PDB file of C-alpha atoms in Angstrom:
ATOM      1  CA  MET C   1       5.359   0.255  14.818  1.00 38.00           C
ATOM      2  CA  SER C   2       8.075  -2.858  15.131  1.00 35.00           C
ATOM      3  CA  ARG C   3       9.039  -5.485  12.107  1.00 35.00           C
ATOM      4  CA  ALA C   4      10.246  -8.793  12.945  1.00 34.00           C
ATOM      5  CA  GLY C   5      11.587 -11.205  10.192  1.00 35.00           C
ATOM      6  CA  GLY C   6       9.120 -14.620   9.825  1.00 34.00           C
ATOM      7  CA  GLN C   7       6.281 -13.313  11.612  1.00 35.00           C
ATOM      8  CA  ARG C   8       2.639 -13.289   9.924  1.00 36.00           C
ATOM      9  CA  VAL C   9       1.321  -9.774   9.072  1.00 36.00           C
ATOM     10  CA  ARG C  10      -2.179  -9.653  11.250  1.00 36.00           C
ATOM     11  CA  ILE C  11      -4.350  -7.460  12.223  1.00 33.00           C
ATOM     12  CA  ARG C  12      -6.185  -7.913  15.194  1.00 34.00           C
ATOM     13  CA  VAL C  13      -8.811  -6.992  17.449  1.00 33.00           C
ATOM     14  CA  THR C  14      -9.950  -7.393  21.182  1.00 28.00           C
ATOM     15  CA  ALA C  15     -12.802  -6.749  23.348  1.00 25.00           C
ATOM     16  CA  ALA C  16     -10.929  -4.244  25.369  1.00 23.00           C
ATOM     17  CA  ALA C  17      -8.776  -2.430  23.061  1.00 27.00           C
ATOM     18  CA  VAL C  18      -8.842  -1.186  19.304  1.00 29.00           C
ATOM     19  CA  PHE C  19      -6.643  -2.799  16.597  1.00 29.00           C
ATOM     20  CA  ALA C  20      -2.889  -3.190  16.813  1.00 32.00           C
ATOM     21  CA  ALA C  21      -1.609  -3.856  13.576  1.00 37.00           C
ATOM     22  CA  VAL C  22       1.879  -5.518  12.626  1.00 34.00           C
ATOM     23  CA  LEU C  23       3.567  -5.506   9.043  1.00 37.00           C
ATOM     24  CA  VAL C  24       6.314  -7.906   9.218  1.00 32.00           C
ATOM     25  CA  ALA C  25       8.008 -10.178   6.560  1.00 31.00           C
ATOM     26  CA  GLY C  26       9.614  -9.763   3.650  1.00 32.00           C
ATOM     27  CA  CYS C  27       9.443  -9.164  -0.108  1.00 32.00           C
ATOM     28  CA  GLY C  28      10.009 -12.635  -1.466  1.00 32.00           C
ATOM     29  CA  GLY C  29      12.435 -12.119  -3.885  1.00 33.00           C
ATOM     30  CA  GLY C  30      11.379  -8.133  -4.958  1.00 36.00           C
ATOM     31  CA  GLY C  31      13.423  -5.779  -4.026  1.00 36.00           C
ATOM     32  CA  SER C  32      12.306  -2.657  -2.024  1.00 36.00           C
ATOM     33  CA  GLY C  33      10.959   0.009  -4.556  1.00 37.00           C
ATOM     34  CA  ASP C  34      12.582   3.395  -4.071  1.00 37.00           C
ATOM     35  CA  SER C  35       9.745   5.348  -1.923  1.00 35.00           C
ATOM     36  CA  ASP C  36      10.728   8.932  -2.970  1.00 35.00           C
ATOM     37  CA  ALA C  37      10.729   8.404  -6.990  1.00 35.00           C
ATOM     38  CA  LYS C  38       9.818  11.747  -8.492  1.00 33.00           C
ATOM     39  CA  ALA C  39       6.227  12.069  -9.712  1.00 34.00           C
ATOM     40  CA  THR C  40       6.100  11.368 -13.009  1.00 34.00           C
ATOM     41  CA  GLU C  41       3.340  13.375 -14.865  1.00 33.00           C
ATOM     42  CA  SER C  42       0.210  11.293 -15.312  1.00 34.00           C
ATOM     43  CA  ALA C  43      -1.167  10.455 -18.554  1.00 33.00           C
ATOM     44  CA  ALA C  44      -4.778   9.579 -19.461  1.00 33.00           C
ATOM     45  CA  ALA C  45      -5.385   5.998 -19.617  1.00 34.00           C
ATOM     46  CA  GLN C  46      -8.521   3.727 -19.686  1.00 34.00           C
ATOM     47  CA  GLY C  47     -11.863   3.893 -20.226  1.00 35.00           C
ATOM     48  CA  THR C  48     -14.609   1.922 -18.904  1.00 34.00           C
ATOM     49  CA  SER C  49     -13.277  -0.430 -16.170  1.00 36.00           C
ATOM     50  CA  SER C  50     -14.107  -4.292 -16.232  1.00 36.00           C
ATOM     51  CA  GLY C  51     -13.860  -6.945 -13.288  1.00 38.00           C
ATOM     52  CA  THR C  52     -11.542  -9.501 -13.367  1.00 39.00           C
ATOM     53  CA  GLY C  53     -12.386 -12.137 -11.515  1.00 39.00           C
ATOM     54  CA  SER C  54      -9.519 -14.315  -9.260  1.00 38.00           C
ATOM     55  CA  GLY C  55      -9.656 -17.366 -11.455  1.00 38.00           C
ATOM     56  CA  SER C  56     -13.345 -17.696 -11.839  1.00 37.00           C
ATOM     57  CA  GLY C  57     -13.889 -14.543 -13.025  1.00 37.00           C
ATOM     58  CA  SER C  58     -17.612 -14.628 -13.884  1.00 34.00           C
ATOM     59  CA  GLY C  59     -20.072 -12.865 -11.730  1.00 37.00           C
ATOM     60  CA  ALA C  60     -18.242 -10.180 -10.606  1.00 39.00           C
ATOM     61  CA  ALA C  61     -20.521  -7.354  -9.210  1.00 40.00           C
ATOM     62  CA  SER C  62     -20.009  -3.743 -10.213  1.00 41.00           C
ATOM     63  CA  VAL C  63     -18.863  -0.995  -7.493  1.00 42.00           C
ATOM     64  CA  SER C  64     -18.086   1.807  -9.643  1.00 41.00           C
ATOM     65  CA  ALA C  65     -20.750   3.970 -11.348  1.00 40.00           C
ATOM     66  CA  ALA C  66     -19.125   5.291 -14.177  1.00 37.00           C
ATOM     67  CA  ALA C  67     -15.322   4.991 -15.575  1.00 42.00           C
ATOM     68  CA  SER C  68     -12.606   7.209 -14.547  1.00 46.00           C
ATOM     69  CA  GLU C  69      -9.407   7.875 -16.740  1.00 57.00           C
ATOM     70  CA  ALA C  70      -6.922   6.399 -14.627  1.00 61.00           C
ATOM     71  CA  PRO C  71      -2.900   7.354 -14.320  1.00 64.00           C
ATOM     72  CA  ALA C  72      -1.259   5.581 -17.214  1.00 75.00           C
ATOM     73  CA  ALA C  73       2.487   6.694 -15.595  1.00 82.00           C
ATOM     74  CA  PRO C  74       3.829   5.810 -12.492  1.00 90.00           C
ATOM     75  CA  LEU C  75       2.952   8.017  -9.691  1.00 94.00           C
ATOM     76  CA  GLY C  76       5.174   9.659  -6.899  1.00 93.00           C
ATOM     77  CA  GLU C  77       4.931   9.178  -2.915  1.00 93.00           C
ATOM     78  CA  ALA C  78       2.957  12.763  -2.870  1.00 96.00           C
ATOM     79  CA  GLU C  79       0.809  11.787  -5.437  1.00 96.00           C
ATOM     80  CA  LEU C  80       0.116   8.767  -3.809  1.00 96.00           C
ATOM     81  CA  LYS C  81      -0.335  10.507  -0.391  1.00 96.00           C
ATOM     82  CA  SER C  82      -3.087  12.713  -1.707  1.00 97.00           C
ATOM     83  CA  ALA C  83      -4.603  10.070  -3.637  1.00 97.00           C
ATOM     84  CA  ALA C  84      -5.087   7.810  -0.360  1.00 97.00           C
ATOM     85  CA  LEU C  85      -7.958   7.754   1.770  1.00 98.00           C
ATOM     86  CA  VAL C  86      -7.993  10.085   4.878  1.00 96.00           C
ATOM     87  CA  GLY C  87     -10.485  10.097   7.886  1.00 93.00           C
ATOM     88  CA  GLY C  88     -13.954  11.041   7.023  1.00 94.00           C
ATOM     89  CA  ASP C  89     -13.485  10.008   3.239  1.00 96.00           C
ATOM     90  CA  VAL C  90     -15.427   7.074   4.361  1.00 95.00           C
ATOM     91  CA  ASP C  91     -18.334   6.839   6.463  1.00 93.00           C
ATOM     92  CA  GLY C  92     -18.216   4.504   9.728  1.00 91.00           C
ATOM     93  CA  TYR C  93     -14.511   3.852   9.059  1.00 94.00           C
ATOM     94  CA  GLN C  94     -11.593   5.510  11.325  1.00 94.00           C
ATOM     95  CA  ILE C  95      -8.359   5.750   8.701  1.00 96.00           C
ATOM     96  CA  THR C  96      -4.856   6.190   9.475  1.00 95.00           C
ATOM     97  CA  ASP C  97      -1.796   6.236   7.807  1.00 93.00           C
ATOM     98  CA  PHE C  98       0.253   2.793   7.944  1.00 87.00           C
ATOM     99  CA  PRO C  99       3.734   3.764   7.206  1.00 73.00           C
ATOM    100  CA  VAL C 100       5.828   0.749   7.728  1.00 65.00           C
ATOM    101  CA  ARG C 101       7.346  -0.984   4.470  1.00 64.00           C
ATOM    102  CA  PRO C 102       8.580  -4.216   4.987  1.00 59.00           C
ATOM    103  CA  ASP C 103      11.974  -5.902   3.733  1.00 55.00           C
ATOM    104  CA  GLY C 104      12.644  -9.092   4.876  1.00 53.00           C
ATOM    105  CA  ASP C 105      11.896 -12.530   3.088  1.00 77.00           C
ATOM    106  CA  SER C 106       8.818 -14.616   3.079  1.00 87.00           C
ATOM    107  CA  VAL C 107       9.360 -17.862   1.075  1.00 91.00           C
ATOM    108  CA  ALA C 108       6.128 -19.492  -0.148  1.00 93.00           C
ATOM    109  CA  ARG C 109       6.785 -23.496  -0.906  1.00 94.00           C
ATOM    110  CA  PRO C 110       5.653 -24.758  -3.535  1.00 96.00           C
ATOM    111  CA  ALA C 111       7.024 -21.884  -5.552  1.00 96.00           C
ATOM    112  CA  ASP C 112       3.575 -21.159  -7.657  1.00 97.00           C
ATOM    113  CA  CYS C 113       2.316 -19.443  -4.428  1.00 97.00           C
ATOM    114  CA  GLN C 114       4.599 -17.097  -3.782  1.00 95.00           C
ATOM    115  CA  PRO C 115       2.662 -14.308  -5.554  1.00 97.00           C
ATOM    116  CA  LEU C 116       0.308 -15.392  -2.998  1.00 96.00           C
ATOM    117  CA  GLU C 117       2.619 -14.774  -0.043  1.00 94.00           C
ATOM    118  CA  ASN C 118       4.180 -11.730  -1.836  1.00 94.00           C
ATOM    119  CA  MET C 119       0.639  -9.729  -1.238  1.00 94.00           C
ATOM    120  CA  ARG C 120       0.049 -11.156   1.975  1.00 91.00           C
ATOM    121  CA  THR C 121       3.281  -9.766   3.442  1.00 90.00           C
ATOM    122  CA  ALA C 122       2.478  -6.617   1.139  1.00 90.00           C
ATOM    123  CA  SER C 123       5.593  -7.132  -0.833  1.00 91.00           C
ATOM    124  CA  PRO C 124       4.722  -8.089  -4.673  1.00 93.00           C
ATOM    125  CA  ASP C 125       7.696  -8.737  -6.839  1.00 93.00           C
ATOM    126  CA  PRO C 126       8.956  -6.464  -8.499  1.00 94.00           C
ATOM    127  CA  GLY C 127       8.812  -3.754  -5.659  1.00 93.00           C
ATOM    128  CA  PRO C 128       6.839  -0.620  -6.115  1.00 95.00           C
ATOM    129  CA  ARG C 129       8.190   2.504  -7.220  1.00 94.00           C
ATOM    130  CA  ALA C 130       6.374   4.399  -4.405  1.00 94.00           C
ATOM    131  CA  PHE C 131       3.854   2.730  -1.534  1.00 94.00           C
ATOM    132  CA  VAL C 132       2.024   4.639   0.639  1.00 95.00           C
ATOM    133  CA  GLY C 133      -0.026   2.482   3.732  1.00 95.00           C
ATOM    134  CA  LEU C 134      -3.337   2.997   5.508  1.00 95.00           C
ATOM    135  CA  LEU C 135      -5.510   1.124   8.258  1.00 95.00           C
ATOM    136  CA  ALA C 136      -9.083   1.385   7.679  1.00 96.00           C
ATOM    137  CA  PHE C 137     -11.282   0.476  11.458  1.00 92.00           C
ATOM    138  CA  GLY C 138     -14.494   0.002  10.888  1.00 88.00           C
ATOM    139  CA  GLY C 139     -16.101   1.301  13.751  1.00 83.00           C
ATOM    140  CA  ALA C 140     -20.230   0.086  13.136  1.00 77.00           C
ATOM    141  CA  GLY C 141     -22.457  -2.119  11.382  1.00 75.00           C
ATOM    142  CA  PRO C 142     -21.246  -4.942   9.848  1.00 73.00           C
ATOM    143  CA  THR C 143     -17.740  -4.082   9.499  1.00 74.00           C
ATOM    144  CA  ALA C 144     -17.302  -3.504  12.860  1.00 77.00           C
ATOM    145  CA  GLY C 145     -14.516  -5.363  14.599  1.00 74.00           C
ATOM    146  CA  SER C 146     -12.720  -5.586  11.155  1.00 82.00           C
ATOM    147  CA  ALA C 147      -9.775  -3.940   9.879  1.00 92.00           C
ATOM    148  CA  THR C 148      -8.288  -2.901   6.232  1.00 95.00           C
ATOM    149  CA  THR C 149      -4.997  -2.340   4.955  1.00 95.00           C
ATOM    150  CA  VAL C 150      -4.822  -0.404   2.366  1.00 97.00           C
ATOM    151  CA  GLY C 151      -1.596  -0.160   0.106  1.00 96.00           C
ATOM    152  CA  LEU C 152      -1.092   2.057  -2.869  1.00 96.00           C
ATOM    153  CA  MET C 153       1.689   0.619  -5.412  1.00 96.00           C
ATOM    154  CA  ALA C 154       3.123   2.870  -8.066  1.00 97.00           C
ATOM    155  CA  TYR C 155       4.507   0.937 -11.079  1.00 97.00           C
ATOM    156  CA  ASP C 156       5.376   1.307 -14.627  1.00 96.00           C
ATOM    157  CA  ARG C 157       2.294   0.009 -16.699  1.00 96.00           C
ATOM    158  CA  SER C 158       3.514  -3.221 -17.800  1.00 97.00           C
ATOM    159  CA  ASP C 159       4.486  -4.511 -13.962  1.00 97.00           C
ATOM    160  CA  ALA C 160       1.307  -3.062 -12.408  1.00 98.00           C
ATOM    161  CA  GLU C 161      -0.043  -5.241 -15.422  1.00 98.00           C
ATOM    162  CA  GLY C 162       2.024  -8.191 -14.342  1.00 98.00           C
ATOM    163  CA  ILE C 163       1.529  -8.444 -10.516  1.00 98.00           C
ATOM    164  CA  LEU C 164      -2.904  -8.660 -11.581  1.00 98.00           C
ATOM    165  CA  ASP C 165      -1.430 -11.551 -13.874  1.00 98.00           C
ATOM    166  CA  GLY C 166       0.775 -13.405 -11.269  1.00 98.00           C
ATOM    167  CA  LEU C 167      -1.661 -13.400  -8.906  1.00 98.00           C
ATOM    168  CA  ARG C 168      -4.360 -15.268 -11.337  1.00 98.00           C
ATOM    169  CA  ALA C 169      -1.447 -17.685 -12.310  1.00 98.00           C
ATOM    170  CA  ALA C 170      -1.224 -18.234  -8.862  1.00 98.00           C
ATOM    171  CA  LEU C 171      -4.561 -19.103  -7.990  1.00 98.00           C
ATOM    172  CA  LYS C 172      -5.082 -21.550 -10.678  1.00 98.00           C
ATOM    173  CA  LYS C 173      -2.536 -23.511  -9.289  1.00 97.00           C
ATOM    174  CA  CYS C 174      -2.007 -23.395  -5.734  1.00 97.00           C
ATOM    175  CA  THR C 175      -4.499 -24.405  -3.121  1.00 97.00           C
ATOM    176  CA  ALA C 176      -2.345 -24.142  -0.178  1.00 96.00           C
ATOM    177  CA  TYR C 177       1.275 -23.622   0.903  1.00 95.00           C
ATOM    178  CA  GLU C 178       3.827 -24.403   3.618  1.00 93.00           C
ATOM    179  CA  GLY C 179       6.387 -21.099   4.589  1.00 86.00           C
ATOM    180  CA  GLY C 180       6.371 -17.668   6.191  1.00 75.00           C
ATOM    181  CA  VAL C 181       4.251 -18.755   8.773  1.00 72.00           C
ATOM    182  CA  PRO C 182       4.625 -21.775  11.433  1.00 69.00           C
ATOM    183  CA  ALA C 183       1.283 -23.355   9.869  1.00 76.00           C
ATOM    184  CA  ARG C 184      -0.204 -24.412   6.412  1.00 87.00           C
ATOM    185  CA  THR C 185      -1.914 -22.027   4.885  1.00 92.00           C
ATOM    186  CA  THR C 186      -5.057 -22.270   2.510  1.00 94.00           C
ATOM    187  CA  ALA C 187      -5.818 -20.643  -0.393  1.00 96.00           C
ATOM    188  CA  ARG C 188      -9.086 -20.068  -2.718  1.00 96.00           C
ATOM    189  CA  ALA C 189      -9.944 -17.522  -5.158  1.00 98.00           C
ATOM    190  CA  ALA C 190     -13.143 -14.941  -4.568  1.00 97.00           C
ATOM    191  CA  THR C 191     -15.033 -13.373  -6.930  1.00 96.00           C
ATOM    192  CA  ALA C 192     -13.339 -10.000  -7.912  1.00 97.00           C
ATOM    193  CA  PRO C 193     -15.104  -6.410  -7.439  1.00 95.00           C
ATOM    194  CA  GLY C 194     -15.478  -4.652 -10.657  1.00 95.00           C
ATOM    195  CA  ALA C 195     -13.035  -1.748 -10.065  1.00 96.00           C
ATOM    196  CA  GLY C 196     -10.414  -0.224 -11.671  1.00 97.00           C
ATOM    197  CA  ASP C 197      -9.154  -1.793 -14.845  1.00 98.00           C
ATOM    198  CA  GLU C 198      -9.037  -5.143 -13.336  1.00 98.00           C
ATOM    199  CA  ALA C 199      -9.023  -6.811  -9.817  1.00 98.00           C
ATOM    200  CA  VAL C 200      -8.397  -9.869  -8.457  1.00 98.00           C
ATOM    201  CA  ALA C 201     -10.135 -11.383  -4.587  1.00 98.00           C
ATOM    202  CA  PHE C 202      -8.680 -13.888  -2.767  1.00 98.00           C
ATOM    203  CA  GLY C 203      -9.016 -15.622   0.830  1.00 97.00           C
ATOM    204  CA  LEU C 204      -6.308 -17.111   2.718  1.00 95.00           C
ATOM    205  CA  GLU C 205      -6.628 -19.083   5.658  1.00 92.00           C
ATOM    206  CA  THR C 206      -3.723 -20.087   8.006  1.00 86.00           C
ATOM    207  CA  GLN C 207      -4.305 -23.608  10.282  1.00 78.00           C
ATOM    208  CA  GLY C 208      -6.539 -21.854  13.443  1.00 75.00           C
ATOM    209  CA  ASP C 209      -7.732 -18.910  11.965  1.00 81.00           C
ATOM    210  CA  GLY C 210     -10.070 -17.464  10.013  1.00 84.00           C
ATOM    211  CA  GLU C 211     -10.004 -16.945   6.519  1.00 92.00           C
ATOM    212  CA  ASP C 212      -8.105 -13.397   5.644  1.00 94.00           C
ATOM    213  CA  ALA C 213      -9.774 -11.892   2.637  1.00 97.00           C
ATOM    214  CA  PHE C 214      -7.675  -9.860  -0.071  1.00 98.00           C
ATOM    215  CA  VAL C 215      -8.399  -7.320  -3.497  1.00 98.00           C
ATOM    216  CA  VAL C 216      -5.869  -6.259  -5.347  1.00 98.00           C
ATOM    217  CA  VAL C 217      -7.053  -3.127  -7.894  1.00 98.00           C
ATOM    218  CA  ARG C 218      -5.071  -1.877 -10.989  1.00 98.00           C
ATOM    219  CA  SER C 219      -6.190   1.083 -11.849  1.00 97.00           C
ATOM    220  CA  GLY C 220      -3.388   2.365 -14.305  1.00 96.00           C
ATOM    221  CA  ALA C 221      -0.042   2.103 -13.328  1.00 97.00           C
ATOM    222  CA  THR C 222      -1.291   1.726  -9.913  1.00 98.00           C
ATOM    223  CA  VAL C 223      -2.001  -1.613  -7.518  1.00 98.00           C
ATOM    224  CA  VAL C 224      -3.970  -1.050  -4.673  1.00 98.00           C
ATOM    225  CA  LEU C 225      -3.742  -4.147  -2.041  1.00 97.00           C
ATOM    226  CA  PHE C 226      -6.942  -4.440   0.083  1.00 97.00           C
ATOM    227  CA  TYR C 227      -6.656  -6.721   3.208  1.00 96.00           C
ATOM    228  CA  THR C 228      -9.111  -7.474   5.432  1.00 95.00           C
ATOM    229  CA  ALA C 229      -8.661  -9.307   8.841  1.00 87.00           C
ATOM    230  CA  THR C 230     -11.872  -9.798  11.360  1.00 67.00           C
ATOM    231  CA  GLY C 231      -9.875 -10.802  14.396  1.00 68.00           C
ATOM    232  CA  THR C 232     -12.850 -12.715  15.006  1.00 68.00           C
ATOM    233  CA  GLY C 233     -11.932 -16.081  14.013  1.00 70.00           C
ATOM    234  CA  SER C 234     -14.637 -15.839  11.173  1.00 77.00           C
ATOM    235  CA  ALA C 235     -14.113 -15.236   7.529  1.00 85.00           C
ATOM    236  CA  ALA C 236     -13.522 -11.744   6.587  1.00 91.00           C
ATOM    237  CA  GLN C 237     -14.617  -9.983   3.629  1.00 93.00           C
ATOM    238  CA  VAL C 238     -13.197  -6.629   1.837  1.00 96.00           C
ATOM    239  CA  PRO C 239     -15.471  -4.123   2.491  1.00 94.00           C
ATOM    240  CA  THR C 240     -17.189  -2.745  -0.703  1.00 95.00           C
ATOM    241  CA  GLU C 241     -17.612   0.836   0.241  1.00 95.00           C
ATOM    242  CA  LEU C 242     -13.705   1.139   1.115  1.00 96.00           C
ATOM    243  CA  VAL C 243     -12.620  -0.241  -2.426  1.00 98.00           C
ATOM    244  CA  THR C 244     -15.373   2.011  -4.387  1.00 97.00           C
ATOM    245  CA  ALA C 245     -14.071   5.215  -2.306  1.00 97.00           C
ATOM    246  CA  GLN C 246     -10.214   4.186  -2.358  1.00 98.00           C
ATOM    247  CA  ILE C 247     -10.574   3.794  -6.499  1.00 98.00           C
ATOM    248  CA  ARG C 248     -12.833   6.636  -7.235  1.00 97.00           C
ATOM    249  CA  LYS C 249     -10.759   8.780  -5.336  1.00 97.00           C
ATOM    250  CA  LEU C 250      -7.556   7.283  -6.859  1.00 97.00           C
ATOM    251  CA  GLU C 251      -9.010   7.818 -10.204  1.00 95.00           C
ATOM    252  CA  GLY C 252     -10.921  11.338  -9.748  1.00 89.00           C
TER     253      GLY C 252
END
């Protein structure tokens, strides 16, 4: 899978072909994490999960029936792979590995918007200790014609919390930005699901395209990115069933 600096992360669908996914651009100031970091033994962490909205925060719908213990210590790449969804885990979805890891730079102007652009390129700052990527293709029903990138990222607990804090702060100040792509990108906060220990949701729309949807969940010391694009020009929505299944497997 190729990488070309400066182009946009896009997942597009055509009527004649299955999805093609290209993950490019860069780390926005945060260096790449060591994907071969040693697995650290998991410690018991959180109790009941409570969804935290991105900006507004209220009205978040619960997507987990019961709380699970989430790893409080950083996971290694092997542990992330074991916790990642595979084909057959979620009805109606084809799930494949997405091994490409971005390593370029993508700068947002104004700088307040940088955390959003970092997440759009799957390159949060700081970079994770380990990273595992997936692509989930919706094949039937309302999810047909959509593709969701899922990125599992291992951190120290404080850094994981900082990623979510940074996104919330950005969404309070950032409504639009330039950089990373040829056209202006607008941003808006959305209602986050009640998943993991905390979650943030938002939409990004580049001029001339439909709005892409993002959900970022922290479970213990692991941050999970869900990024959905429809490829149809209409607004995307991250499938709740994917979020539920992935966080449940991570916490299981």
